[in-house]
mmCIF file of N, CA and C in Angstrom:
data_model
loop_
_atom_site.group_PDB
_atom_site.id
_atom_site.type_symbol
_atom_site.label_atom_id
_atom_site.label_comp_id
_atom_site.label_asym_id
_atom_site.label_seq_id
_atom_site.Cartn_x
_atom_site.Cartn_y
_atom_site.Cartn_z
ATOM 1 N N UNK P 116 -123.497 159.475 -107.209
ATOM 2 C CA UNK P 116 -124.610 159.762 -106.330
ATOM 3 C C UNK P 116 -125.244 161.081 -106.759
ATOM 4 N N UNK P 117 -126.523 161.098 -106.871
ATOM 5 C CA UNK P 117 -127.262 162.306 -107.237
ATOM 6 C C UNK P 117 -127.328 163.248 -106.043
ATOM 7 N N UNK P 118 -127.382 164.567 -106.294
ATOM 8 C CA UNK P 118 -127.484 165.520 -105.168
ATOM 9 C C UNK P 118 -128.670 165.231 -104.255
ATOM 10 N N UNK P 119 -129.768 164.753 -104.818
ATOM 11 C CA UNK P 119 -130.951 164.478 -103.999
ATOM 12 C C UNK P 119 -130.753 163.271 -103.090
ATOM 13 N N UNK P 120 -129.733 162.445 -103.364
ATOM 14 C CA UNK P 120 -129.446 161.275 -102.541
ATOM 15 C C UNK P 120 -128.572 161.600 -101.342
ATOM 16 N N UNK P 121 -128.008 162.786 -101.295
ATOM 17 C CA UNK P 121 -127.114 163.173 -100.204
ATOM 18 C C UNK P 121 -127.923 163.566 -98.969
ATOM 19 N N UNK P 122 -127.319 163.342 -97.792
ATOM 20 C CA UNK P 122 -127.962 163.770 -96.544
ATOM 21 C C UNK P 122 -128.061 165.289 -96.539
ATOM 22 N N UNK P 123 -129.157 165.816 -96.028
ATOM 23 C CA UNK P 123 -129.332 167.266 -95.994
ATOM 24 C C UNK P 123 -128.760 167.889 -94.718
ATOM 25 N N UNK P 124 -128.486 167.069 -93.718
ATOM 26 C CA UNK P 124 -127.899 167.543 -92.464
ATOM 27 C C UNK P 124 -126.672 166.714 -92.131
ATOM 28 N N UNK P 125 -125.684 167.373 -91.542
ATOM 29 C CA UNK P 125 -124.477 166.670 -91.115
ATOM 30 C C UNK P 125 -124.597 166.356 -89.629
ATOM 31 N N UNK P 126 -124.402 165.098 -89.288
ATOM 32 C CA UNK P 126 -124.536 164.662 -87.904
ATOM 33 C C UNK P 126 -123.344 165.045 -87.031
ATOM 34 N N UNK P 127 -122.226 165.390 -87.659
ATOM 35 C CA UNK P 127 -121.003 165.654 -86.916
ATOM 36 C C UNK P 127 -120.299 166.875 -87.500
ATOM 37 N N UNK P 128 -121.011 167.970 -87.595
ATOM 38 C CA UNK P 128 -120.561 169.135 -88.339
ATOM 39 C C UNK P 128 -119.229 169.703 -87.863
ATOM 40 N N UNK P 129 -119.023 169.848 -86.583
ATOM 41 C CA UNK P 129 -117.777 170.451 -86.085
ATOM 42 C C UNK P 129 -116.565 169.601 -86.461
ATOM 43 N N UNK P 130 -116.642 168.293 -86.252
ATOM 44 C CA UNK P 130 -115.527 167.416 -86.611
ATOM 45 C C UNK P 130 -115.300 167.405 -88.117
ATOM 46 N N UNK P 131 -116.380 167.474 -88.876
ATOM 47 C CA UNK P 131 -116.252 167.490 -90.328
ATOM 48 C C UNK P 131 -115.564 168.768 -90.806
ATOM 49 N N UNK P 132 -115.908 169.890 -90.218
ATOM 50 C CA UNK P 132 -115.267 171.154 -90.597
ATOM 51 C C UNK P 132 -113.776 171.090 -90.281
ATOM 52 N N UNK P 133 -113.428 170.528 -89.138
ATOM 53 C CA UNK P 133 -112.017 170.394 -88.780
ATOM 54 C C UNK P 133 -111.289 169.486 -89.770
ATOM 55 N N UNK P 134 -111.915 168.382 -90.166
ATOM 56 C CA UNK P 134 -111.289 167.478 -91.129
ATOM 57 C C UNK P 134 -111.172 168.153 -92.493
ATOM 58 N N UNK P 135 -112.205 168.873 -92.904
ATOM 59 C CA UNK P 135 -112.145 169.587 -94.179
ATOM 60 C C UNK P 135 -111.001 170.594 -94.181
ATOM 61 N N UNK P 136 -110.822 171.299 -93.089
ATOM 62 C CA UNK P 136 -109.717 172.261 -93.005
ATOM 63 C C UNK P 136 -108.371 171.553 -93.090
ATOM 64 N N UNK P 137 -108.254 170.406 -92.435
ATOM 65 C CA UNK P 137 -107.017 169.635 -92.515
ATOM 66 C C UNK P 137 -106.735 169.190 -93.938
ATOM 67 N N UNK P 138 -107.765 168.774 -94.638
ATOM 68 C CA UNK P 138 -107.612 168.339 -96.020
ATOM 69 C C UNK P 138 -107.205 169.516 -96.894
ATOM 70 N N UNK P 139 -107.914 170.613 -96.773
ATOM 71 C CA UNK P 139 -107.657 171.787 -97.604
ATOM 72 C C UNK P 139 -106.271 172.368 -97.315
ATOM 73 N N UNK P 140 -105.853 172.331 -96.068
ATOM 74 C CA UNK P 140 -104.544 172.866 -95.691
ATOM 75 C C UNK P 140 -103.407 171.883 -95.975
ATOM 76 N N UNK P 141 -103.737 170.685 -96.459
ATOM 77 C CA UNK P 141 -102.719 169.695 -96.776
ATOM 78 C C UNK P 141 -102.166 168.978 -95.569
ATOM 79 N N UNK P 142 -102.863 169.038 -94.449
ATOM 80 C CA UNK P 142 -102.386 168.419 -93.216
ATOM 81 C C UNK P 142 -102.911 166.996 -93.028
ATOM 82 N N UNK P 143 -103.955 166.618 -93.750
ATOM 83 C CA UNK P 143 -104.512 165.266 -93.633
ATOM 84 C C UNK P 143 -103.665 164.297 -94.445
ATOM 85 N N UNK P 144 -103.603 163.070 -93.968
ATOM 86 C CA UNK P 144 -102.868 162.048 -94.714
ATOM 87 C C UNK P 144 -103.651 161.702 -95.985
ATOM 88 N N UNK P 145 -102.988 161.121 -96.970
ATOM 89 C CA UNK P 145 -103.718 160.710 -98.175
ATOM 90 C C UNK P 145 -104.871 159.753 -97.861
ATOM 91 N N UNK P 146 -104.668 158.886 -96.871
ATOM 92 C CA UNK P 146 -105.721 157.944 -96.485
ATOM 93 C C UNK P 146 -106.907 158.674 -95.856
ATOM 94 N N UNK P 147 -106.615 159.638 -94.970
ATOM 95 C CA UNK P 147 -107.687 160.419 -94.344
ATOM 96 C C UNK P 147 -108.473 161.182 -95.403
ATOM 97 N N UNK P 148 -107.737 161.795 -96.315
ATOM 98 C CA UNK P 148 -108.370 162.577 -97.388
ATOM 99 C C UNK P 148 -109.285 161.688 -98.226
ATOM 100 N N UNK P 149 -108.751 160.577 -98.682
ATOM 101 C CA UNK P 149 -109.535 159.677 -99.529
ATOM 102 C C UNK P 149 -110.763 159.158 -98.782
ATOM 103 N N UNK P 150 -110.551 158.694 -97.555
ATOM 104 C CA UNK P 150 -111.652 158.131 -96.765
ATOM 105 C C UNK P 150 -112.747 159.160 -96.527
ATOM 106 N N UNK P 151 -112.362 160.355 -96.107
ATOM 107 C CA UNK P 151 -113.357 161.377 -95.782
ATOM 108 C C UNK P 151 -114.104 161.846 -97.027
ATOM 109 N N UNK P 152 -113.360 162.113 -98.097
ATOM 110 C CA UNK P 152 -114.018 162.606 -99.312
ATOM 111 C C UNK P 152 -114.899 161.537 -99.942
ATOM 112 N N UNK P 153 -114.465 160.297 -99.902
ATOM 113 C CA UNK P 153 -115.227 159.213 -100.519
ATOM 114 C C UNK P 153 -116.393 158.762 -99.659
ATOM 115 N N UNK P 154 -116.144 158.581 -98.373
ATOM 116 C CA UNK P 154 -117.168 157.992 -97.506
ATOM 117 C C UNK P 154 -118.075 158.996 -96.818
ATOM 118 N N UNK P 155 -117.694 160.249 -96.798
ATOM 119 C CA UNK P 155 -118.567 161.223 -96.131
ATOM 120 C C UNK P 155 -119.025 162.338 -97.067
ATOM 121 N N UNK P 156 -118.089 163.051 -97.642
ATOM 122 C CA UNK P 156 -118.437 164.232 -98.440
ATOM 123 C C UNK P 156 -119.363 163.872 -99.603
ATOM 124 N N UNK P 157 -119.138 162.725 -100.205
ATOM 125 C CA UNK P 157 -119.972 162.319 -101.334
ATOM 126 C C UNK P 157 -121.388 161.944 -100.909
ATOM 127 N N UNK P 158 -121.616 161.821 -99.595
ATOM 128 C CA UNK P 158 -122.935 161.430 -99.093
ATOM 129 C C UNK P 158 -123.608 162.510 -98.258
ATOM 130 N N UNK P 159 -122.898 163.609 -97.992
ATOM 131 C CA UNK P 159 -123.391 164.652 -97.088
ATOM 132 C C UNK P 159 -123.393 166.005 -97.812
ATOM 133 N N UNK P 160 -124.567 166.520 -98.122
ATOM 134 C CA UNK P 160 -124.675 167.759 -98.893
ATOM 135 C C UNK P 160 -124.030 168.953 -98.196
ATOM 136 N N UNK P 161 -124.219 169.180 -96.882
ATOM 137 C CA UNK P 161 -123.559 170.335 -96.256
ATOM 138 C C UNK P 161 -122.027 170.260 -96.364
ATOM 139 N N UNK P 162 -121.451 169.090 -96.166
ATOM 140 C CA UNK P 162 -119.997 168.946 -96.253
ATOM 141 C C UNK P 162 -119.536 169.044 -97.708
ATOM 142 N N UNK P 163 -120.316 168.530 -98.633
ATOM 143 C CA UNK P 163 -120.010 168.631 -100.056
ATOM 144 C C UNK P 163 -119.926 170.098 -100.458
ATOM 145 N N UNK P 164 -120.927 170.878 -100.064
ATOM 146 C CA UNK P 164 -120.944 172.306 -100.401
ATOM 147 C C UNK P 164 -119.790 173.043 -99.730
ATOM 148 N N UNK P 165 -119.550 172.750 -98.451
ATOM 149 C CA UNK P 165 -118.473 173.416 -97.722
ATOM 150 C C UNK P 165 -117.121 173.105 -98.346
ATOM 151 N N UNK P 166 -116.891 171.852 -98.687
ATOM 152 C CA UNK P 166 -115.624 171.464 -99.295
ATOM 153 C C UNK P 166 -115.395 172.224 -100.602
ATOM 154 N N UNK P 167 -116.402 172.240 -101.456
ATOM 155 C CA UNK P 167 -116.227 172.897 -102.753
ATOM 156 C C UNK P 167 -116.108 174.420 -102.608
ATOM 157 N N UNK P 168 -116.812 175.014 -101.660
ATOM 158 C CA UNK P 168 -116.669 176.440 -101.395
ATOM 159 C C UNK P 168 -115.263 176.755 -100.900
ATOM 160 N N UNK P 169 -114.791 175.990 -99.943
ATOM 161 C CA UNK P 169 -113.447 176.220 -99.394
ATOM 162 C C UNK P 169 -112.373 176.048 -100.473
ATOM 163 N N UNK P 170 -112.525 175.049 -101.321
ATOM 164 C CA UNK P 170 -111.554 174.837 -102.399
ATOM 165 C C UNK P 170 -111.590 175.998 -103.393
ATOM 166 N N UNK P 171 -112.779 176.501 -103.701
ATOM 167 C CA UNK P 171 -112.890 177.637 -104.621
ATOM 168 C C UNK P 171 -112.226 178.874 -104.030
ATOM 169 N N UNK P 172 -112.422 179.097 -102.747
ATOM 170 C CA UNK P 172 -111.797 180.240 -102.078
ATOM 171 C C UNK P 172 -110.280 180.094 -102.092
ATOM 172 N N UNK P 173 -109.798 178.906 -101.772
ATOM 173 C CA UNK P 173 -108.352 178.675 -101.770
ATOM 174 C C UNK P 173 -107.769 178.919 -103.163
ATOM 175 N N UNK P 174 -108.427 178.400 -104.185
ATOM 176 C CA UNK P 174 -107.950 178.585 -105.557
ATOM 177 C C UNK P 174 -107.977 180.053 -105.962
ATOM 178 N N UNK P 175 -109.024 180.773 -105.562
ATOM 179 C CA UNK P 175 -109.133 182.184 -105.895
ATOM 180 C C UNK P 175 -108.032 182.999 -105.218
ATOM 181 N N UNK P 176 -107.823 182.752 -103.945
ATOM 182 C CA UNK P 176 -106.774 183.470 -103.216
ATOM 183 C C UNK P 176 -105.413 183.167 -103.835
ATOM 184 N N UNK P 177 -105.176 181.899 -104.155
ATOM 185 C CA UNK P 177 -103.902 181.511 -104.760
ATOM 186 C C UNK P 177 -103.705 182.205 -106.103
ATOM 187 N N UNK P 178 -104.750 182.264 -106.913
ATOM 188 C CA UNK P 178 -104.642 182.882 -108.234
ATOM 189 C C UNK P 178 -104.445 184.396 -108.131
ATOM 190 N N UNK P 179 -105.155 185.030 -107.236
ATOM 191 C CA UNK P 179 -105.089 186.485 -107.118
ATOM 192 C C UNK P 179 -103.831 186.970 -106.414
ATOM 193 N N UNK P 180 -103.317 186.165 -105.524
ATOM 194 C CA UNK P 180 -102.148 186.594 -104.755
ATOM 195 C C UNK P 180 -100.838 186.092 -105.338
ATOM 196 N N UNK P 181 -100.903 185.249 -106.312
ATOM 197 C CA UNK P 181 -99.707 184.716 -106.973
ATOM 198 C C UNK P 181 -98.656 184.237 -105.979
ATOM 199 N N UNK P 182 -99.111 183.592 -104.929
ATOM 200 C CA UNK P 182 -98.186 183.047 -103.943
ATOM 201 C C UNK P 182 -97.678 184.064 -102.951
ATOM 202 N N UNK P 183 -98.097 185.309 -103.053
ATOM 203 C CA UNK P 183 -97.645 186.338 -102.133
ATOM 204 C C UNK P 183 -98.823 186.882 -101.336
ATOM 205 N N UNK P 184 -99.442 185.999 -100.608
ATOM 206 C CA UNK P 184 -100.604 186.354 -99.810
ATOM 207 C C UNK P 184 -100.143 187.079 -98.544
ATOM 208 N N UNK P 185 -100.709 188.238 -98.272
ATOM 209 C CA UNK P 185 -100.333 188.954 -97.041
ATOM 210 C C UNK P 185 -100.614 188.095 -95.808
ATOM 211 N N UNK P 186 -99.769 188.226 -94.802
ATOM 212 C CA UNK P 186 -99.947 187.472 -93.567
ATOM 213 C C UNK P 186 -101.350 187.663 -93.019
ATOM 214 N N UNK P 187 -102.003 186.544 -92.718
ATOM 215 C CA UNK P 187 -103.312 186.587 -92.086
ATOM 216 C C UNK P 187 -104.484 186.735 -93.026
ATOM 217 N N UNK P 188 -104.267 186.966 -94.313
ATOM 218 C CA UNK P 188 -105.388 187.175 -95.235
ATOM 219 C C UNK P 188 -106.278 185.949 -95.333
ATOM 220 N N UNK P 189 -105.696 184.787 -95.493
ATOM 221 C CA UNK P 189 -106.489 183.568 -95.620
ATOM 222 C C UNK P 189 -107.301 183.334 -94.349
ATOM 223 N N UNK P 190 -106.674 183.500 -93.193
ATOM 224 C CA UNK P 190 -107.388 183.310 -91.931
ATOM 225 C C UNK P 190 -108.517 184.321 -91.775
ATOM 226 N N UNK P 191 -108.294 185.547 -92.201
ATOM 227 C CA UNK P 191 -109.332 186.575 -92.123
ATOM 228 C C UNK P 191 -110.508 186.222 -93.025
ATOM 229 N N UNK P 192 -110.229 185.759 -94.224
ATOM 230 C CA UNK P 192 -111.294 185.371 -95.157
ATOM 231 C C UNK P 192 -112.086 184.202 -94.587
ATOM 232 N N UNK P 193 -111.386 183.201 -94.056
ATOM 233 C CA UNK P 193 -112.067 182.044 -93.469
ATOM 234 C C UNK P 193 -112.943 182.465 -92.286
ATOM 235 N N UNK P 194 -112.445 183.367 -91.465
ATOM 236 C CA UNK P 194 -113.217 183.838 -90.317
ATOM 237 C C UNK P 194 -114.481 184.555 -90.752
ATOM 238 N N UNK P 195 -114.364 185.354 -91.784
ATOM 239 C CA UNK P 195 -115.540 186.068 -92.294
ATOM 240 C C UNK P 195 -116.561 185.102 -92.869
ATOM 241 N N UNK P 196 -116.094 184.088 -93.569
ATOM 242 C CA UNK P 196 -116.998 183.085 -94.146
ATOM 243 C C UNK P 196 -117.678 182.302 -93.038
ATOM 244 N N UNK P 197 -116.921 181.968 -91.985
ATOM 245 C CA UNK P 197 -117.475 181.209 -90.874
ATOM 246 C C UNK P 197 -118.639 181.950 -90.214
ATOM 247 N N UNK P 198 -118.585 183.274 -90.197
ATOM 248 C CA UNK P 198 -119.682 184.042 -89.588
ATOM 249 C C UNK P 198 -120.928 184.027 -90.462
ATOM 250 N N UNK P 199 -120.759 183.668 -91.744
ATOM 251 C CA UNK P 199 -121.901 183.616 -92.654
ATOM 252 C C UNK P 199 -122.661 182.306 -92.563
ATOM 253 N N UNK P 200 -122.053 181.302 -91.974
ATOM 254 C CA UNK P 200 -122.690 179.976 -91.902
ATOM 255 C C UNK P 200 -123.757 179.933 -90.874
#
């Protein structure tokens, strides 16, 4: 799917953010992950961007902290990003 074919607005943004967090945190089942990423994220530009941003942040924190992330750092970063949306 081309980027121009994706929806420009998400009709269910709050639920999508919660599902994205579950996926990123590894709490979603493989079926939930596959279904959401295939049937929604690939068709919704805001969720596509949010998913890839969140994954980049997670990868960056993991790489920089080498598995020794200070308590609360990830939550603090997510909270700061949430205020930017």
